Amino acid sequence: MKALILVGGFGTRLRPLTLSFPKPLVEFANKPMILHQIEALKAIGVTEVVLAINYQPEVMMTFLKEFEEKVGIKITCSQETEPLGTAGPLALARDKLIDDSGEPFFVLNSDVISEYPFKQMVEFHKGHGGEASIMVTKVDEPSKYGVVVMEESTGKVQKFVEKPKLFVGNKINAGIYLLNPSVLDKIELRPTSIEKEVFPNIAAENKLFAMVLPGFWMDIGQPRDYITGLRLYLDSLRKNSSSKLAVGAHIVGNVLVDETAKLGEGCLIGPDVAIGPGCVIESGVRLSRCTVMRGVRIKNHACISSSIIGWHSTVGQWARVENMTILGEDVHVSDEIYSNGGVVLPHKEIKSSILKPEIVM
């Protein structure tokens, strides 16, 4: 089987992290975002992954070559010269996706994190005999999304309603699809939307079916959702493979610590924290609901919550960093500084407090 991952554009919503790396290579729970998907695809027998990409393909491919060998899966690129939306890339990658087997192929949005129940999706797809399957997930506020209206018993999709004013349902497109090769005949090579153009046409022919995603789901393409996604992911890890989580008197709730990180005396870490490789967390530090990326040093008695600390940054002694502060790569926060929602571009030194959310260039 094959899969196409829609990698797309510049990752502007996750800046300043994406100023250093393409978004799919930004770590989520100590692993590049895209690797969560590639490993899950490999586990159910996908042999080739095609990345639909229009930004920094060289960086991506250099990085992924190393994972090709490690994971044991073929990874190729389909490069757009202009943005083609969410359906155009399928037409562009047509020759890479079609083979003699006639098997369906997966399509994924690269920002989506979940338990990836691909095996159940393949069974669901074979069972209904239609042309395309999409995953849907239940949300509390459907008015912010495009809602999928479907038959509860069969999963047959009746229609799509974009940001409904009145309640029509609470299931939204989760950005995970399984499509028969014949779907490619319906897509032209031009900027086009799979959600707004292709799927409604297939639904009109009664050949589009939706499966409700079991477990959690999050689009982690922006900082607030990234932090929420980390909580949901660590919750899921607790249920499914809790041995990966840290334990100890200084750990509260679900915490992921790379084995090469060093934790000082008297720290209190958690809940919902990921600490990357080579990090040094000095004594008396308090971390909660945050990600600390590779090579970061957090000095004595600093306090960090609801924030993302980018690669090789330093947070000074007694500093307080909170409220969706995002530090880009190699940012140095001086001792006793307060950051309330500062978004700091790479290679900066912060010598005075950031009292309200702002971008520091």
CSV table of C-alpha atoms in Angstrom, one decimal:
chain,number,residue,atom,x,y,z
A,1,MET,CA,0.0,0.0,0.0
A,2,LYS,CA,1.0,3.6,-0.5
A,3,ALA,CA,0.3,6.9,1.3
A,4,LEU,CA,0.5,10.6,0.4
A,5,ILE,CA,1.1,13.1,3.2
A,6,LEU,CA,0.1,16.7,2.4
A,7,VAL,CA,3.1,18.6,3.8
A,8,GLY,CA,2.3,21.9,2.0
A,9,GLY,CA,3.5,25.3,2.9
A,10,PHE,CA,5.5,27.5,5.1
A,11,GLY,CA,4.1,26.6,8.6
A,12,THR,CA,3.4,30.2,9.4
A,13,ARG,CA,1.1,29.4,12.2
A,14,LEU,CA,3.9,27.6,14.1
A,15,ARG,CA,6.5,30.4,13.7
A,16,PRO,CA,9.1,31.0,15.1
A,17,LEU,CA,9.8,27.2,15.3
A,18,THR,CA,9.3,26.8,11.5
A,19,LEU,CA,11.9,29.5,10.8
A,20,SER,CA,14.5,26.9,11.8
A,21,PHE,CA,12.9,23.7,10.4
A,22,PRO,CA,10.1,22.8,8.0
A,23,LYS,CA,7.0,22.2,10.1
A,24,PRO,CA,6.8,18.3,9.7
A,25,LEU,CA,10.3,18.1,11.2
A,26,VAL,CA,9.4,20.1,14.3
A,27,GLU,CA,9.4,17.7,17.2
A,28,PHE,CA,6.2,16.8,18.9
A,29,ALA,CA,6.6,14.6,22.0
A,30,ASN,CA,10.3,14.2,21.2
A,31,LYS,CA,9.8,13.0,17.6
A,32,PRO,CA,9.4,14.9,14.3
A,33,MET,CA,5.6,15.4,13.7
A,34,ILE,CA,5.7,13.5,10.4
A,35,LEU,CA,7.5,10.5,11.9
A,36,HIS,CA,4.5,9.7,14.1
A,37,GLN,CA,2.5,9.3,10.9
A,38,ILE,CA,5.1,7.4,8.9
A,39,GLU,CA,5.7,4.9,11.7
A,40,ALA,CA,2.0,4.2,12.0
A,41,LEU,CA,1.7,3.8,8.3
A,42,LYS,CA,4.6,1.4,8.2
A,43,ALA,CA,3.0,-0.7,11.0
A,44,ILE,CA,0.0,-1.6,8.9
A,45,GLY,CA,2.0,-2.5,5.8
A,46,VAL,CA,2.4,0.7,3.8
A,47,THR,CA,5.6,0.4,1.8
A,48,GLU,CA,5.9,3.8,0.2
A,49,VAL,CA,5.1,7.3,1.4
A,50,VAL,CA,4.9,10.3,-1.0
A,51,LEU,CA,5.4,13.8,0.5
A,52,ALA,CA,3.5,16.5,-1.3
A,53,ILE,CA,5.6,19.5,-0.6
A,54,ASN,CA,6.3,23.0,-1.9
A,55,TYR,CA,8.8,24.4,0.7
A,56,GLN,CA,12.4,23.3,1.5
A,57,PRO,CA,12.2,19.8,-0.1
A,58,GLU,CA,16.0,19.4,0.2
A,59,VAL,CA,16.0,19.9,3.9
A,60,MET,CA,13.1,17.4,4.3
A,61,MET,CA,14.6,14.7,2.1
A,62,THR,CA,18.1,14.9,3.6
A,63,PHE,CA,16.5,14.4,7.0
A,64,LEU,CA,14.1,11.7,5.9
A,65,LYS,CA,16.7,9.6,4.1
A,66,GLU,CA,18.1,8.7,7.5
A,67,PHE,CA,14.6,7.6,8.6
A,68,GLU,CA,14.0,5.6,5.4
A,69,GLU,CA,16.6,3.2,6.6
A,70,LYS,CA,15.7,3.3,10.2
A,71,VAL,CA,11.9,2.7,9.7
A,72,GLY,CA,12.4,0.6,6.6
A,73,ILE,CA,10.0,2.4,4.2
A,74,LYS,CA,10.4,4.2,0.9
A,75,ILE,CA,9.9,8.0,1.1
A,76,THR,CA,9.7,10.1,-2.1
A,77,CYS,CA,8.9,13.7,-2.8
A,78,SER,CA,6.3,15.2,-5.1
A,79,GLN,CA,7.2,18.9,-5.4
A,80,GLU,CA,4.7,21.6,-6.3
A,81,THR,CA,6.0,24.7,-8.1
A,82,GLU,CA,2.8,26.5,-7.1
A,83,PRO,CA,0.4,25.9,-4.2
A,84,LEU,CA,-2.1,23.3,-5.4
A,85,GLY,CA,-4.5,23.3,-2.5
A,86,THR,CA,-5.5,19.9,-0.9
A,87,ALA,CA,-6.5,18.0,-4.1
A,88,GLY,CA,-4.1,19.3,-6.7
A,89,PRO,CA,-1.1,17.5,-5.1
A,90,LEU,CA,-2.9,14.1,-5.6
A,91,ALA,CA,-3.1,14.8,-9.4
A,92,LEU,CA,0.6,15.9,-9.4
A,93,ALA,CA,1.6,12.7,-7.6
A,94,ARG,CA,-0.7,10.4,-9.7
A,95,ASP,CA,2.1,8.3,-11.2
A,96,LYS,CA,3.7,7.7,-7.8
A,97,LEU,CA,0.4,6.6,-6.3
A,98,ILE,CA,-0.9,4.3,-9.0
A,99,ASP,CA,0.5,0.8,-9.4
A,100,ASP,CA,-0.8,-2.5,-10.8
A,101,SER,CA,-2.2,-3.6,-7.4
A,102,GLY,CA,-5.3,-1.4,-7.7
A,103,GLU,CA,-5.2,-1.0,-3.9
A,104,PRO,CA,-6.5,2.1,-2.2
A,105,PHE,CA,-4.0,4.6,-0.8
A,106,PHE,CA,-4.0,6.8,2.3
A,107,VAL,CA,-3.9,10.6,2.2
A,108,LEU,CA,-3.1,12.5,5.4
A,109,ASN,CA,-2.8,16.1,6.5
A,110,SER,CA,0.7,16.4,8.1
A,111,ASP,CA,-0.6,18.4,11.1
A,112,VAL,CA,-2.9,15.8,12.4
A,113,ILE,CA,-2.1,13.8,15.5
A,114,SER,CA,-4.2,10.8,16.7
A,115,GLU,CA,-3.9,7.1,17.5
A,116,TYR,CA,-4.0,6.5,13.7
A,117,PRO,CA,-6.4,3.5,13.5
A,118,PHE,CA,-5.4,2.7,10.0
A,119,LYS,CA,-6.1,-1.0,10.3
A,120,GLN,CA,-9.7,-0.4,11.2
A,121,MET,CA,-10.0,2.1,8.4
A,122,VAL,CA,-8.8,-0.4,5.8
A,123,GLU,CA,-11.5,-2.9,7.1
A,124,PHE,CA,-14.1,-0.2,7.1
A,125,HIS,CA,-13.2,0.8,3.5
A,126,LYS,CA,-13.4,-2.8,2.3
A,127,GLY,CA,-16.7,-3.3,4.1
A,128,HIS,CA,-18.7,-0.5,2.5
A,129,GLY,CA,-17.5,-1.0,-1.1
A,130,GLY,CA,-17.5,2.7,-1.9
A,131,GLU,CA,-14.9,4.8,-3.6
A,132,ALA,CA,-13.5,6.8,-0.7
A,133,SER,CA,-13.4,6.8,3.1
A,134,ILE,CA,-12.7,9.7,5.4
A,135,MET,CA,-12.1,9.8,9.1
A,136,VAL,CA,-14.3,12.2,11.1
A,137,THR,CA,-13.9,13.3,14.7
A,138,LYS,CA,-16.5,14.7,17.2
A,139,VAL,CA,-15.9,18.2,18.4
A,140,ASP,CA,-17.6,20.4,21.0
A,141,GLU,CA,-17.8,23.5,18.8
A,142,PRO,CA,-18.8,22.4,15.2
A,143,SER,CA,-19.5,26.0,14.1
A,144,LYS,CA,-15.7,26.6,13.7
A,145,TYR,CA,-15.3,23.8,11.2
A,146,GLY,CA,-16.7,22.2,8.1
A,147,VAL,CA,-19.2,19.6,9.4
A,148,VAL,CA,-19.8,16.2,7.8
A,149,VAL,CA,-23.4,15.2,7.7
A,150,MET,CA,-23.7,11.4,7.5
A,151,GLU,CA,-26.0,8.4,8.1
A,152,GLU,CA,-25.2,7.1,11.5
A,153,SER,CA,-25.8,3.4,10.7
A,154,THR,CA,-23.8,3.1,7.4
A,155,GLY,CA,-21.4,6.0,7.6
A,156,LYS,CA,-22.6,7.2,4.1
A,157,VAL,CA,-21.8,10.9,3.8
A,158,GLN,CA,-24.8,13.0,2.7
A,159,LYS,CA,-23.3,16.5,2.6
A,160,PHE,CA,-20.7,18.9,3.9
A,161,VAL,CA,-21.7,22.2,5.7
A,162,GLU,CA,-19.0,24.8,6.1
A,163,LYS,CA,-19.0,26.6,9.5
A,164,PRO,CA,-22.7,26.0,10.2
A,165,LYS,CA,-24.7,28.7,12.0
A,166,LEU,CA,-27.4,26.2,13.0
A,167,PHE,CA,-26.5,22.8,14.5
A,168,VAL,CA,-26.4,20.1,11.8
A,169,GLY,CA,-24.0,17.7,13.5
A,170,ASN,CA,-20.8,17.6,15.5
A,171,LYS,CA,-18.5,15.5,13.3
A,172,ILE,CA,-15.7,17.2,11.3
A,173,ASN,CA,-13.2,16.0,8.7
A,174,ALA,CA,-10.2,14.7,10.6
A,175,GLY,CA,-7.8,15.0,7.6
A,176,ILE,CA,-7.2,11.2,7.2
A,177,TYR,CA,-8.5,9.5,4.0
A,178,LEU,CA,-8.4,6.2,2.2
A,179,LEU,CA,-9.1,6.5,-1.5
A,180,ASN,CA,-9.5,4.1,-4.4
A,181,PRO,CA,-7.2,4.9,-7.4
A,182,SER,CA,-10.3,5.8,-9.5
A,183,VAL,CA,-10.7,9.0,-7.3
A,184,LEU,CA,-7.6,10.4,-9.1
A,185,ASP,CA,-9.6,10.5,-12.4
A,186,LYS,CA,-11.9,13.1,-10.7
A,187,ILE,CA,-9.0,15.5,-9.9
A,188,GLU,CA,-7.6,18.0,-12.3
A,189,LEU,CA,-4.0,19.3,-12.0
A,190,ARG,CA,-4.8,22.8,-10.8
A,191,PRO,CA,-5.2,24.5,-7.4
A,192,THR,CA,-8.3,22.7,-6.0
A,193,SER,CA,-9.8,21.6,-2.7
A,194,ILE,CA,-10.4,18.0,-1.8
A,195,GLU,CA,-12.9,19.0,0.9
A,196,LYS,CA,-14.9,21.5,-1.1
A,197,GLU,CA,-14.7,20.1,-4.6
A,198,VAL,CA,-13.8,16.5,-4.8
A,199,PHE,CA,-15.5,14.9,-1.8
A,200,PRO,CA,-18.9,16.6,-2.4
A,201,ASN,CA,-18.9,15.1,-5.9
A,202,ILE,CA,-18.2,11.6,-4.6
A,203,ALA,CA,-20.8,12.0,-1.9
A,204,ALA,CA,-23.4,13.0,-4.6
A,205,GLU,CA,-22.7,9.6,-6.2
A,206,ASN,CA,-23.2,7.9,-2.8
A,207,LYS,CA,-19.7,6.5,-2.8
A,208,LEU,CA,-18.2,8.5,0.1
A,209,PHE,CA,-18.2,7.0,3.6
A,210,ALA,CA,-17.1,8.3,7.0
A,211,MET,CA,-15.7,6.5,9.9
A,212,VAL,CA,-15.8,8.0,13.4
A,213,LEU,CA,-12.2,8.2,14.7
A,214,PRO,CA,-11.7,6.3,18.0
A,215,GLY,CA,-9.5,8.0,20.6
A,216,PHE,CA,-8.1,11.5,20.5
A,217,TRP,CA,-7.5,13.9,17.6
A,218,MET,CA,-5.8,17.3,17.2
A,219,ASP,CA,-4.6,19.5,14.5
A,220,ILE,CA,-1.3,20.7,16.0
A,221,GLY,CA,-0.4,23.3,13.4
A,222,GLN,CA,-0.5,26.2,15.9
A,223,PRO,CA,1.0,26.6,19.4
A,224,ARG,CA,-2.2,26.5,21.6
A,225,ASP,CA,-3.3,23.3,19.8
A,226,TYR,CA,0.2,21.9,19.9
A,227,ILE,CA,0.1,22.1,23.7
A,228,THR,CA,-3.4,20.7,23.9
A,229,GLY,CA,-2.3,17.9,21.5
A,230,LEU,CA,0.6,17.0,23.7
A,231,ARG,CA,-1.8,16.5,26.7
A,232,LEU,CA,-4.0,14.2,24.6
A,233,TYR,CA,-1.1,12.3,23.2
A,234,LEU,CA,0.5,11.7,26.6
A,235,ASP,CA,-2.9,10.6,28.0
A,236,SER,CA,-3.1,8.1,25.1
A,237,LEU,CA,0.5,7.0,25.9
A,238,ARG,CA,-0.5,6.4,29.5
A,239,LYS,CA,-3.3,4.1,28.4
A,240,ASN,CA,-1.4,2.2,25.7
A,241,SER,CA,2.3,2.1,26.6
A,242,SER,CA,2.8,3.8,30.0
A,243,SER,CA,6.4,2.4,30.3
A,244,LYS,CA,7.5,5.2,28.0
A,245,LEU,CA,6.5,7.8,30.6
A,246,ALA,CA,8.8,9.1,33.3
A,247,VAL,CA,8.3,8.1,36.9
A,248,GLY,CA,9.7,9.4,40.2
A,249,ALA,CA,9.0,11.6,43.2
A,250,HIS,CA,9.6,14.8,41.1
A,251,ILE,CA,7.2,13.8,38.3
A,252,VAL,CA,3.5,14.8,38.4
A,253,GLY,CA,1.1,13.3,35.8
A,254,ASN,CA,2.2,12.4,32.3
A,255,VAL,CA,5.8,13.4,31.4
A,256,LEU,CA,8.1,12.3,28.6
A,257,VAL,CA,11.8,12.7,29.2
A,258,ASP,CA,14.5,11.7,26.7
A,259,GLU,CA,17.0,9.3,28.3
A,260,THR,CA,19.9,11.8,27.6
A,261,ALA,CA,18.3,14.7,29.5
A,262,LYS,CA,19.6,15.6,33.0
A,263,LEU,CA,17.2,16.6,35.8
A,264,GLY,CA,18.5,18.4,38.9
A,265,GLU,CA,17.6,18.1,42.5
A,266,GLY,CA,14.3,19.3,43.8
A,267,CYS,CA,12.6,19.8,40.4
A,268,LEU,CA,8.8,19.4,39.9
A,269,ILE,CA,8.0,18.3,36.4
A,270,GLY,CA,4.5,17.9,34.9
A,271,PRO,CA,1.8,17.4,34.1
A,272,ASP,CA,1.9,17.2,30.3
A,273,VAL,CA,5.6,17.9,29.7
A,274,ALA,CA,8.0,16.7,27.0
A,275,ILE,CA,11.8,17.1,27.6
A,276,GLY,CA,14.0,16.5,24.5
A,277,PRO,CA,17.5,15.0,24.1
A,278,GLY,CA,20.5,16.6,25.7
A,279,CYS,CA,18.4,19.0,27.9
A,280,VAL,CA,19.7,20.2,31.2
A,281,ILE,CA,17.1,21.0,33.8
A,282,GLU,CA,18.8,22.5,36.9
A,283,SER,CA,17.7,22.2,40.5
A,284,GLY,CA,14.4,23.6,41.8
A,285,VAL,CA,12.9,24.0,38.3
A,286,ARG,CA,9.1,23.9,37.8
A,287,LEU,CA,7.7,22.7,34.4
A,288,SER,CA,4.1,22.1,33.5
A,289,ARG,CA,2.2,21.8,30.2
A,290,CYS,CA,5.2,22.6,28.0
A,291,THR,CA,7.7,21.2,25.5
A,292,VAL,CA,11.4,21.7,26.0
A,293,MET,CA,13.3,20.8,22.8
A,294,ARG,CA,16.7,19.3,22.1
A,295,GLY,CA,19.7,20.9,23.8
A,296,VAL,CA,17.8,23.4,26.1
A,297,ARG,CA,19.2,24.5,29.5
A,298,ILE,CA,16.7,25.6,32.2
A,299,LYS,CA,18.6,27.2,35.0
A,300,ASN,CA,17.9,26.9,38.8
A,301,HIS,CA,14.4,27.7,40.1
A,302,ALA,CA,13.0,28.8,36.7
A,303,CYS,CA,9.3,28.2,36.2
A,304,ILE,CA,7.8,27.4,32.8
A,305,SER,CA,4.1,26.6,31.9
A,306,SER,CA,2.0,26.5,28.8
A,307,SER,CA,5.0,27.3,26.5
A,308,ILE,CA,7.3,25.9,23.9
A,309,ILE,CA,11.1,26.3,24.4
A,310,GLY,CA,12.9,25.9,21.1
A,311,TRP,CA,16.2,24.1,20.4
A,312,HIS,CA,19.4,25.1,22.3
A,313,SER,CA,17.7,27.9,24.1
A,314,THR,CA,18.5,28.9,27.7
A,315,VAL,CA,16.1,30.1,30.4
A,316,GLY,CA,17.8,32.0,33.3
A,317,GLN,CA,17.6,31.5,37.0
A,318,TRP,CA,14.3,32.4,38.7
A,319,ALA,CA,12.8,33.3,35.3
A,320,ARG,CA,9.1,32.8,34.7
A,321,VAL,CA,7.9,31.8,31.3
A,322,GLU,CA,4.2,31.3,30.7
A,323,ASN,CA,0.9,31.9,28.7
A,324,MET,CA,1.9,30.5,25.3
A,325,THR,CA,5.4,31.9,25.2
A,326,ILE,CA,7.2,30.4,22.2
A,327,LEU,CA,11.0,30.7,22.1
A,328,GLY,CA,12.6,30.1,18.7
A,329,GLU,CA,15.9,28.3,18.3
A,330,ASP,CA,18.9,29.6,20.3
A,331,VAL,CA,17.0,32.2,22.4
A,332,HIS,CA,18.6,33.2,25.7
A,333,VAL,CA,16.3,34.5,28.5
A,334,SER,CA,18.3,36.3,31.2
A,335,ASP,CA,17.9,35.6,35.0
A,336,GLU,CA,14.7,36.8,36.8
A,337,ILE,CA,12.9,37.7,33.5
A,338,TYR,CA,9.1,37.3,33.2
A,339,SER,CA,7.6,36.4,29.8
A,340,ASN,CA,3.8,36.6,29.4
A,341,GLY,CA,3.1,35.1,26.0
A,342,GLY,CA,6.2,36.4,24.2
A,343,VAL,CA,6.9,35.0,20.8
A,344,VAL,CA,10.6,35.3,20.3
A,345,LEU,CA,12.4,34.8,17.0
A,346,PRO,CA,15.6,32.7,16.8
A,347,HIS,CA,19.0,33.9,18.1
A,348,LYS,CA,17.7,36.6,20.4
A,349,GLU,CA,18.7,37.5,23.9
A,350,ILE,CA,15.9,38.7,26.2
A,351,LYS,CA,17.2,41.1,28.9
A,352,SER,CA,13.9,42.7,29.9
A,353,SER,CA,10.5,41.3,30.8
A,354,ILE,CA,7.7,40.7,28.2
A,355,LEU,CA,4.7,41.8,30.1
A,356,LYS,CA,2.0,41.2,27.5
A,357,PRO,CA,1.8,38.8,24.5
A,358,GLU,CA,3.9,40.3,21.7
A,359,ILE,CA,6.4,39.3,19.0
A,360,VAL,CA,10.0,40.0,19.8
A,361,MET,CA,12.2,40.4,16.7
